[in-house]
Every structure is written in C-alpha cells, then in structure tokens.
PDB file of C-alpha atoms and ligand atoms in Angstrom:
ATOM      1  CA  MET A 134     -25.419  -5.833  -8.579  1.00 68.00           C
ATOM      2  CA  THR A 135     -22.312  -7.934  -8.319  1.00 84.00           C
ATOM      3  CA  THR A 136     -21.123  -9.307  -5.032  1.00 95.00           C
ATOM      4  CA  ILE A 137     -17.782  -8.573  -3.403  1.00 97.00           C
ATOM      5  CA  GLY A 138     -16.705 -12.117  -4.208  1.00 97.00           C
ATOM      6  CA  GLU A 139     -17.497 -11.623  -7.896  1.00 98.00           C
ATOM      7  CA  ASN A 140     -15.713  -8.284  -7.949  1.00 98.00           C
ATOM      8  CA  LEU A 141     -12.647  -9.844  -6.340  1.00 98.00           C
ATOM      9  CA  GLU A 142     -12.662 -12.540  -8.961  1.00 98.00           C
ATOM     10  CA  SER A 143     -12.785 -10.024 -11.799  1.00 98.00           C
ATOM     11  CA  VAL A 144      -9.978  -7.937 -10.246  1.00 98.00           C
ATOM     12  CA  ARG A 145      -7.863 -11.093  -9.969  1.00 98.00           C
ATOM     13  CA  LYS A 146      -8.603 -11.789 -13.624  1.00 98.00           C
ATOM     14  CA  ARG A 147      -7.563  -8.260 -14.571  1.00 98.00           C
ATOM     15  CA  ILE A 148      -4.258  -8.707 -12.734  1.00 98.00           C
ATOM     16  CA  HIS A 149      -3.749 -12.056 -14.401  1.00 98.00           C
ATOM     17  CA  ALA A 150      -4.517 -10.639 -17.855  1.00 98.00           C
ATOM     18  CA  ALA A 151      -2.146  -7.703 -17.281  1.00 98.00           C
ATOM     19  CA  CYS A 152       0.702 -10.048 -16.345  1.00 98.00           C
ATOM     20  CA  LEU A 153       0.603 -12.007 -19.603  1.00 96.00           C
ATOM     21  CA  PRO A 154       1.708  -9.276 -22.087  1.00 95.00           C
ATOM     22  CA  ALA A 155       4.197  -8.022 -19.499  1.00 94.00           C
ATOM     23  CA  GLY A 156       5.782 -11.473 -19.323  1.00 96.00           C
ATOM     24  CA  ARG A 157       5.215 -11.605 -15.573  1.00 96.00           C
ATOM     25  CA  GLU A 158       4.016 -14.378 -13.304  1.00 96.00           C
ATOM     26  CA  PRO A 159       0.568 -13.568 -11.888  1.00 94.00           C
ATOM     27  CA  THR A 160       1.849 -14.706  -8.491  1.00 95.00           C
ATOM     28  CA  ALA A 161       4.349 -11.813  -8.594  1.00 97.00           C
ATOM     29  CA  VAL A 162       1.548  -9.285  -8.039  1.00 98.00           C
ATOM     30  CA  ARG A 163      -0.253  -9.156  -4.688  1.00 98.00           C
ATOM     31  CA  LEU A 164      -3.723  -7.740  -4.299  1.00 98.00           C
ATOM     32  CA  LEU A 165      -4.351  -5.385  -1.398  1.00 98.00           C
ATOM     33  CA  ALA A 166      -8.063  -4.757  -0.840  1.00 98.00           C
ATOM     34  CA  VAL A 167      -8.507  -1.101   0.130  1.00 98.00           C
ATOM     35  CA  SER A 168     -11.372  -1.112   2.612  1.00 98.00           C
ATOM     36  CA  LYS A 169     -11.549   2.511   3.782  1.00 97.00           C
ATOM     37  CA  ALA A 170     -15.136   3.634   4.394  1.00 95.00           C
ATOM     38  CA  GLN A 171     -16.347   0.021   4.180  1.00 97.00           C
ATOM     39  CA  GLY A 172     -18.048  -1.699   7.066  1.00 97.00           C
ATOM     40  CA  ALA A 173     -16.630  -4.755   8.814  1.00 97.00           C
ATOM     41  CA  ASP A 174     -19.245  -6.940   7.104  1.00 97.00           C
ATOM     42  CA  ALA A 175     -17.838  -6.028   3.679  1.00 97.00           C
ATOM     43  CA  LEU A 176     -14.354  -7.036   4.790  1.00 98.00           C
ATOM     44  CA  ALA A 177     -15.691 -10.301   6.209  1.00 98.00           C
ATOM     45  CA  GLN A 178     -17.276 -11.053   2.839  1.00 98.00           C
ATOM     46  CA  ALA A 179     -13.965 -10.413   1.094  1.00 98.00           C
ATOM     47  CA  VAL A 180     -12.187 -12.706   3.560  1.00 98.00           C
ATOM     48  CA  GLY A 181     -14.800 -15.328   2.770  1.00 98.00           C
ATOM     49  CA  ALA A 182     -13.850 -14.951  -0.885  1.00 98.00           C
ATOM     50  CA  GLY A 183     -10.188 -15.604  -0.129  1.00 98.00           C
ATOM     51  CA  GLN A 184      -8.811 -12.094   0.397  1.00 98.00           C
ATOM     52  CA  THR A 185      -6.413 -11.687   3.337  1.00 98.00           C
ATOM     53  CA  ALA A 186      -4.570  -8.362   2.910  1.00 98.00           C
ATOM     54  CA  PHE A 187      -6.520  -5.151   3.591  1.00 98.00           C
ATOM     55  CA  GLY A 188      -5.452  -1.518   3.348  1.00 98.00           C
ATOM     56  CA  GLU A 189      -6.888   1.201   5.560  1.00 98.00           C
ATOM     57  CA  ASN A 190      -6.331   4.969   5.405  1.00 97.00           C
ATOM     58  CA  TYR A 191      -7.748   6.146   8.722  1.00 97.00           C
ATOM     59  CA  ILE A 192      -6.258   4.729  11.899  1.00 97.00           C
ATOM     60  CA  GLN A 193      -9.298   4.952  14.190  1.00 97.00           C
ATOM     61  CA  GLU A 194     -11.575   3.483  11.544  1.00 97.00           C
ATOM     62  CA  ALA A 195      -9.118   0.634  11.060  1.00 98.00           C
ATOM     63  CA  LEU A 196      -8.860  -0.065  14.790  1.00 98.00           C
ATOM     64  CA  SER A 197     -12.599  -0.509  15.170  1.00 97.00           C
ATOM     65  CA  LYS A 198     -12.664  -2.987  12.266  1.00 98.00           C
ATOM     66  CA  MET A 199      -9.682  -4.851  13.731  1.00 98.00           C
ATOM     67  CA  ALA A 200     -11.612  -5.273  16.982  1.00 98.00           C
ATOM     68  CA  LEU A 201     -14.668  -6.595  15.156  1.00 98.00           C
ATOM     69  CA  LEU A 202     -12.692  -8.916  12.877  1.00 98.00           C
ATOM     70  CA  GLN A 203     -10.000 -10.200  15.219  1.00 97.00           C
ATOM     71  CA  HIS A 204     -11.165 -13.788  14.690  1.00 97.00           C
ATOM     72  CA  LEU A 205     -10.258 -13.551  10.979  1.00 98.00           C
ATOM     73  CA  PRO A 206      -6.761 -14.048   9.523  1.00 96.00           C
ATOM     74  CA  ILE A 207      -6.310 -10.515   8.161  1.00 98.00           C
ATOM     75  CA  GLU A 208      -3.011  -8.804   7.344  1.00 98.00           C
ATOM     76  CA  TRP A 209      -3.539  -5.078   7.977  1.00 98.00           C
ATOM     77  CA  HIS A 210      -1.776  -2.436   5.875  1.00 98.00           C
ATOM     78  CA  CYS A 211      -1.766   1.257   6.755  1.00 98.00           C
ATOM     79  CA  ILE A 212      -1.848   3.270   3.509  1.00 98.00           C
ATOM     80  CA  GLY A 213      -2.958   6.705   4.761  1.00 97.00           C
ATOM     81  CA  PRO A 214      -1.162   9.766   6.092  1.00 95.00           C
ATOM     82  CA  ILE A 215       0.427   9.218   9.521  1.00 96.00           C
ATOM     83  CA  GLN A 216       0.357  12.056  12.026  1.00 94.00           C
ATOM     84  CA  SER A 217       3.028  11.940  14.720  1.00 93.00           C
ATOM     85  CA  ASN A 218       0.476  11.291  17.445  1.00 95.00           C
ATOM     86  CA  LYS A 219      -0.735   8.181  15.583  1.00 97.00           C
ATOM     87  CA  THR A 220       2.568   6.397  15.059  1.00 98.00           C
ATOM     88  CA  ARG A 221       2.181   4.271  18.178  1.00 98.00           C
ATOM     89  CA  LEU A 222      -1.191   2.947  17.041  1.00 98.00           C
ATOM     90  CA  VAL A 223       0.301   2.098  13.664  1.00 98.00           C
ATOM     91  CA  ALA A 224       3.360   0.448  15.218  1.00 98.00           C
ATOM     92  CA  GLU A 225       1.218  -1.653  17.559  1.00 98.00           C
ATOM     93  CA  ASN A 226      -1.559  -2.718  15.211  1.00 98.00           C
ATOM     94  CA  PHE A 227      -0.456  -3.020  11.593  1.00 98.00           C
ATOM     95  CA  ALA A 228       1.717  -5.523   9.749  1.00 98.00           C
ATOM     96  CA  TRP A 229       2.599  -3.083   6.961  1.00 99.00           C
ATOM     97  CA  VAL A 230       2.752   0.656   6.450  1.00 98.00           C
ATOM     98  CA  HIS A 231       3.025   2.084   2.911  1.00 98.00           C
ATOM     99  CA  SER A 232       2.957   5.793   3.666  1.00 98.00           C
ATOM    100  CA  VAL A 233       6.230   6.632   5.421  1.00 98.00           C
ATOM    101  CA  ASP A 234       7.693   9.774   3.882  1.00 98.00           C
ATOM    102  CA  ARG A 235       9.825  11.264   6.669  1.00 97.00           C
ATOM    103  CA  LEU A 236      12.664   9.956   8.801  1.00 98.00           C
ATOM    104  CA  LYS A 237      10.946  11.258  11.953  1.00 98.00           C
ATOM    105  CA  THR A 238       7.916   9.034  11.310  1.00 98.00           C
ATOM    106  CA  ALA A 239      10.132   6.027  10.670  1.00 98.00           C
ATOM    107  CA  GLN A 240      12.126   6.646  13.840  1.00 98.00           C
ATOM    108  CA  ARG A 241       8.972   6.793  15.927  1.00 98.00           C
ATOM    109  CA  LEU A 242       7.594   3.612  14.324  1.00 98.00           C
ATOM    110  CA  SER A 243      10.918   1.888  14.984  1.00 98.00           C
ATOM    111  CA  GLU A 244      10.950   2.926  18.644  1.00 98.00           C
ATOM    112  CA  GLN A 245       7.294   2.058  19.162  1.00 98.00           C
ATOM    113  CA  ARG A 246       7.129  -1.292  17.368  1.00 98.00           C
ATOM    114  CA  PRO A 247       6.573  -3.858  20.129  1.00 98.00           C
ATOM    115  CA  ALA A 248       9.451  -6.314  20.417  1.00 97.00           C
ATOM    116  CA  HIS A 249       7.108  -9.340  20.450  1.00 97.00           C
ATOM    117  CA  LEU A 250       5.743  -8.529  16.975  1.00 98.00           C
ATOM    118  CA  PRO A 251       7.511  -9.246  13.678  1.00 98.00           C
ATOM    119  CA  ASP A 252       9.278  -6.264  12.097  1.00 98.00           C
ATOM    120  CA  LEU A 253       6.910  -3.656  10.713  1.00 98.00           C
ATOM    121  CA  GLN A 254       7.008  -3.934   6.909  1.00 99.00           C
ATOM    122  CA  VAL A 255       7.589  -0.496   5.395  1.00 99.00           C
ATOM    123  CA  CYS A 256       7.234   1.159   2.014  1.00 98.00           C
ATOM    124  CA  LEU A 257       8.287   4.749   1.425  1.00 98.00           C
ATOM    125  CA  GLN A 258       5.660   6.913  -0.225  1.00 98.00           C
ATOM    126  CA  VAL A 259       7.216   8.805  -3.134  1.00 98.00           C
ATOM    127  CA  ASN A 260       5.687  11.932  -4.658  1.00 97.00           C
ATOM    128  CA  ILE A 261       6.534  10.741  -8.149  1.00 96.00           C
ATOM    129  CA  ASP A 262       4.612  13.366 -10.112  1.00 93.00           C
ATOM    130  CA  GLY A 263       5.668  16.307  -7.997  1.00 88.00           C
ATOM    131  CA  GLY A 264       2.421  17.845  -6.750  1.00 76.00           C
ATOM    132  CA  THR A 265       3.644  20.396  -4.191  1.00 74.00           C
ATOM    133  CA  SER A 266       0.797  19.804  -1.752  1.00 73.00           C
ATOM    134  CA  LYS A 267       1.146  16.043  -1.947  1.00 84.00           C
ATOM    135  CA  ALA A 268       2.467  13.611   0.597  1.00 94.00           C
ATOM    136  CA  GLY A 269       5.534  11.614  -0.291  1.00 97.00           C
ATOM    137  CA  VAL A 270       9.281  12.058  -0.320  1.00 97.00           C
ATOM    138  CA  ALA A 271      10.664  13.829  -3.395  1.00 97.00           C
ATOM    139  CA  PRO A 272      12.225  11.326  -5.818  1.00 97.00           C
ATOM    140  CA  GLN A 273      15.664  12.907  -5.447  1.00 97.00           C
ATOM    141  CA  ASP A 274      15.530  12.424  -1.668  1.00 98.00           C
ATOM    142  CA  ALA A 275      14.246   8.843  -1.741  1.00 98.00           C
ATOM    143  CA  LEU A 276      17.623   7.093  -1.765  1.00 98.00           C
ATOM    144  CA  MET A 277      18.884   8.918   1.313  1.00 98.00           C
ATOM    145  CA  LEU A 278      15.642   8.310   3.217  1.00 98.00           C
ATOM    146  CA  ALA A 279      15.631   4.642   2.188  1.00 98.00           C
ATOM    147  CA  GLN A 280      19.170   4.154   3.487  1.00 98.00           C
ATOM    148  CA  GLN A 281      18.264   5.793   6.795  1.00 98.00           C
ATOM    149  CA  VAL A 282      15.053   3.791   7.219  1.00 98.00           C
ATOM    150  CA  ALA A 283      16.746   0.523   6.266  1.00 98.00           C
ATOM    151  CA  ALA A 284      19.141   1.011   9.188  1.00 98.00           C
ATOM    152  CA  LEU A 285      16.388   1.286  11.819  1.00 98.00           C
ATOM    153  CA  PRO A 286      15.619  -1.697  14.070  1.00 98.00           C
ATOM    154  CA  ARG A 287      12.192  -3.376  14.087  1.00 98.00           C
ATOM    155  CA  LEU A 288      11.397  -2.027  10.616  1.00 98.00           C
ATOM    156  CA  ALA A 289      11.849  -3.988   7.390  1.00 98.00           C
ATOM    157  CA  LEU A 290      12.085  -1.675   4.413  1.00 98.00           C
ATOM    158  CA  ARG A 291      10.330  -3.410   1.517  1.00 98.00           C
ATOM    159  CA  GLY A 292       9.983  -0.814  -1.226  1.00 98.00           C
ATOM    160  CA  LEU A 293       8.133   2.194  -2.592  1.00 98.00           C
ATOM    161  CA  MET A 294       4.518   3.326  -2.816  1.00 98.00           C
ATOM    162  CA  THR A 295       3.011   5.983  -5.087  1.00 97.00           C
ATOM    163  CA  ILE A 296      -0.383   7.609  -5.646  1.00 96.00           C
ATOM    164  CA  PRO A 297      -0.016   9.468  -8.956  1.00 95.00           C
ATOM    165  CA  GLU A 298      -2.605  11.837 -10.331  1.00 93.00           C
ATOM    166  CA  PRO A 299      -5.162  10.093 -12.575  1.00 93.00           C
ATOM    167  CA  ALA A 300      -3.651   9.639 -16.045  1.00 93.00           C
ATOM    168  CA  GLU A 301      -5.360  10.478 -19.319  1.00 95.00           C
ATOM    169  CA  ASP A 302      -4.598   7.175 -20.963  1.00 96.00           C
ATOM    170  CA  PHE A 303      -2.725   3.903 -20.620  1.00 96.00           C
ATOM    171  CA  ALA A 304       0.542   5.240 -22.047  1.00 97.00           C
ATOM    172  CA  GLN A 305       0.617   8.186 -19.686  1.00 97.00           C
ATOM    173  CA  ALA A 306      -0.168   5.949 -16.709  1.00 97.00           C
ATOM    174  CA  CYS A 307       2.676   3.619 -17.725  1.00 97.00           C
ATOM    175  CA  ALA A 308       5.087   6.532 -18.098  1.00 97.00           C
ATOM    176  CA  VAL A 309       4.511   7.700 -14.526  1.00 97.00           C
ATOM    177  CA  HIS A 310       4.670   4.179 -13.084  1.00 98.00           C
ATOM    178  CA  GLU A 311       7.867   3.509 -15.011  1.00 98.00           C
ATOM    179  CA  ARG A 312       9.496   6.518 -13.371  1.00 98.00           C
ATOM    180  CA  THR A 313       8.763   4.872 -10.019  1.00 98.00           C
ATOM    181  CA  ARG A 314      10.153   1.562 -11.272  1.00 98.00           C
ATOM    182  CA  VAL A 315      13.361   3.232 -12.420  1.00 98.00           C
ATOM    183  CA  LEU A 316      13.744   4.864  -8.997  1.00 98.00           C
ATOM    184  CA  PHE A 317      13.115   1.468  -7.380  1.00 98.00           C
ATOM    185  CA  ASP A 318      15.848  -0.032  -9.590  1.00 98.00           C
ATOM    186  CA  VAL A 319      18.254   2.724  -8.545  1.00 98.00           C
ATOM    187  CA  LEU A 320      17.603   1.976  -4.873  1.00 98.00           C
ATOM    188  CA  CYS A 321      18.124  -1.745  -5.454  1.00 98.00           C
ATOM    189  CA  ALA A 322      21.343  -1.076  -7.377  1.00 98.00           C
ATOM    190  CA  SER A 323      22.622   0.906  -4.391  1.00 98.00           C
ATOM    191  CA  GLY A 324      22.502  -2.303  -2.362  1.00 97.00           C
ATOM    192  CA  LEU A 325      19.101  -2.017  -0.671  1.00 98.00           C
ATOM    193  CA  ARG A 326      17.205  -5.295  -0.702  1.00 97.00           C
ATOM    194  CA  LEU A 327      13.733  -4.270  -1.787  1.00 98.00           C
ATOM    195  CA  ASP A 328      10.962  -6.408  -3.271  1.00 98.00           C
ATOM    196  CA  THR A 329       7.801  -4.305  -3.215  1.00 98.00           C
ATOM    197  CA  LEU A 330       6.487  -1.718  -5.642  1.00 98.00           C
ATOM    198  CA  SER A 331       3.109  -0.661  -4.250  1.00 98.00           C
ATOM    199  CA  MET A 332       1.423   1.061  -7.185  1.00 98.00           C
ATOM    200  CA  GLY A 333      -1.766   0.785  -9.174  1.00 98.00           C
ATOM    201  CA  MET A 334      -5.392   1.225  -8.095  1.00 98.00           C
ATOM    202  CA  SER A 335      -8.809   0.370  -9.558  1.00 97.00           C
ATOM    203  CA  GLU A 336      -8.364   2.613 -12.604  1.00 96.00           C
ATOM    204  CA  ASP A 337      -4.740   1.997 -13.506  1.00 97.00           C
ATOM    205  CA  LEU A 338      -3.767  -1.435 -12.232  1.00 98.00           C
ATOM    206  CA  GLU A 339      -3.032  -2.725 -15.750  1.00 98.00           C
ATOM    207  CA  ALA A 340      -0.544   0.095 -16.397  1.00 98.00           C
ATOM    208  CA  ALA A 341       1.014  -0.450 -12.975  1.00 98.00           C
ATOM    209  CA  VAL A 342       1.448  -4.189 -13.551  1.00 98.00           C
ATOM    210  CA  GLN A 343       2.895  -3.472 -17.010  1.00 98.00           C
ATOM    211  CA  SER A 344       5.431  -1.181 -15.309  1.00 98.00           C
ATOM    212  CA  GLY A 345       6.485  -3.633 -12.621  1.00 98.00           C
ATOM    213  CA  SER A 346       4.075  -3.196  -9.720  1.00 98.00           C
ATOM    214  CA  THR A 347       4.251  -6.055  -7.219  1.00 98.00           C
ATOM    215  CA  LEU A 348       1.263  -4.935  -5.136  1.00 98.00           C
ATOM    216  CA  VAL A 349      -1.863  -3.214  -6.407  1.00 98.00           C
ATOM    217  CA  ARG A 350      -4.142  -1.395  -3.973  1.00 98.00           C
ATOM    218  CA  VAL A 351      -7.722  -1.783  -5.139  1.00 98.00           C
ATOM    219  CA  GLY A 352     -10.774  -0.324  -3.439  1.00 98.00           C
ATOM    220  CA  SER A 353     -13.782   0.646  -5.536  1.00 97.00           C
ATOM    221  CA  ALA A 354     -13.392  -2.170  -8.071  1.00 98.00           C
ATOM    222  CA  ILE A 355     -13.866  -4.614  -5.184  1.00 98.00           C
ATOM    223  CA  PHE A 356     -16.274  -2.852  -2.829  1.00 97.00           C
ATOM    224  CA  GLY A 357     -18.069  -0.475  -5.193  1.00 92.00           C
ATOM    225  CA  ALA A 358     -18.137   3.300  -4.946  1.00 86.00           C
ATOM    226  CA  ARG A 359     -17.329   4.600  -1.501  1.00 79.00           C
ATOM    227  CA  PRO A 360     -20.071   6.359   0.419  1.00 70.00           C
ATOM    228  CA  GLY A 361     -19.137   9.863   1.550  1.00 62.00           C
ATOM    229  CA  ARG A 362     -15.425  10.509   1.533  1.00 50.00           C
ATOM    230  CA  SER A 363     -13.845  10.186  -1.892  1.00 47.00           C
ATOM    231  CA  GLN A 364     -10.235   9.707  -0.734  1.00 46.00           C
TER     232      GLN A 364
HETATM  233  C1  PLP B1720      -8.408   4.832  -1.831  1.00 67.05           C
HETATM  234  C2  PLP B1720      -7.012   4.385  -2.094  1.00 67.05           C
HETATM  235  C3  PLP B1720      -6.747   3.339  -2.983  1.00 67.05           C
HETATM  236  C4  PLP B1720      -7.812   2.608  -3.783  1.00 67.05           C
HETATM  237  O1  PLP B1720      -8.433   3.452  -4.675  1.00 67.05           O
HETATM  238  P1  PLP B1720      -9.553   2.869  -5.694  1.00 67.05           P
HETATM  239  O2  PLP B1720      -9.537   3.865  -6.784  1.00 67.05           O
HETATM  240  O3  PLP B1720     -10.814   2.828  -4.936  1.00 67.05           O
HETATM  241  O4  PLP B1720      -9.094   1.526  -6.132  1.00 67.05           O
HETATM  242  C5  PLP B1720      -5.430   2.935  -3.128  1.00 67.05           C
HETATM  243  N1  PLP B1720      -4.427   3.521  -2.448  1.00 67.05           N
HETATM  244  C6  PLP B1720      -4.644   4.544  -1.595  1.00 67.05           C
HETATM  245  C7  PLP B1720      -3.495   5.149  -0.872  1.00 67.05           C
HETATM  246  C8  PLP B1720      -5.938   5.009  -1.397  1.00 67.05           C
HETATM  247  O5  PLP B1720      -6.137   6.032  -0.553  1.00 67.05           O
END
C-alpha cells in the first residue's frame, strides 16, 4: 500500500506531466485535496507531506476536522451543496466555497461573512453537461449570476467550478471541460476579473489541465477509495 505522501507526490507528477503538452506552467494549477469521509489523521498526514488546501463536502464533518486540526495551516474549501441553514457555518469557517449556484446563497454568505475575516473566495458551480437533477447554474444563466455575485460585499468571485459526468475517454472529457473554459472566457471578456477554473478530479485531471483548469480537486487518488459514501 502506498502512503498518502507517496500518492500526493504521484498526483503532483500527473499535474506536472499534463501541463507540459498543454504548454502550461505547473505552478498555474493548484491541487485541492478532497478529504470528505477521511479522518483528521489522514489530513494531518497530507499536511505533513506539504498539502495545505483541503476540500470538504459536508459542513458538520468539516467543522469537526477543523476543530481537531486548528493547529495546522490549512486552507478550507467548501465544495459540497449548501443548504440555506448552513450558509452561516460556511461564511464563518471556510476560506473558499466552490458550490454557489444561486443568488440567494451568495447573498446570505455575503451578509454572514464576518467583517474580521478576508473576503470569502467564491466559485460558481455550473451544470455544464445539463443533467436536470444536478446542482449548478445553467450555462446560459452563469453570466448574469456572476455579475450579481461579483457586486456583493465580503465575497471575492474567483471563477467557475464543474462536476461533469464521467467521460468515456480523454477526448470526451476534454470536450466537456473546454465548454467550461469557453464560458469562463466569455465571463472574463465581459469584464469580470476571474482567475480560477475549478475542474478535474482523480479520473480526469489530465483532460481538465489540458482544457485550462487552474485547480484540480483530487480525493481518491490521494487518500484511496472512500469508505461508505461514494459522493
Ligand atoms: C468527491 C469530490 C471530488 C474528488 O473526487 P475523486 O474522484 O475522489 O478525486 C472532487 N470534487 C467534488 C465536488 C467532489 O464531491
């Protein structure tokens, strides 16, 4: 069995290798370690191996790890669905949130972000492949939502996040990620100052980097298969 440190090293190498053919600087792609369903000890091991940014899907689970790991320099990212009654916990405890897909959620986060903390860093989740039951703003509504969110105090709109359906092959994965990149370019061309494309996971990070991802969210390739919950 490989250790978390070894897995991190091989994920970093994968990112590096994906940047070369794409003509991109490896430093242009951040690695977010997705630690849902992992115990605090696993996160501590990853921190020991140089990882600082962690993504969590479930707010309560994240809060208990934050309490256990408060002595470590961790940047916490919320990447899961946000119910209205959880916005305050997100606003008070996370540095980033990737899963904003409604103005109402953004307004609550803006109102509830404590003034003594830096702005909450926000990505809008886009439903890029159109599953009707899926979270995410529809691509055609993303520009309007982005303009509204960008105007809110105490939030810093950074970019877009997607969770596409698993692709059949590299080309198909690239095609979906490129649709997100094109949308990102449209938003930038409209005058929004965005720098983050949060896309790519354990299976498809190469395709995501090829298509312009600036932040890959990697769970199982670092921590191994998740016990229990699959999402
Ligand atoms: C679980 C999850 C990931 C990581 O998935 P892996 O396939 O384990 O790399 C990334 N992003 C989101 C939103 C997730 O829920």
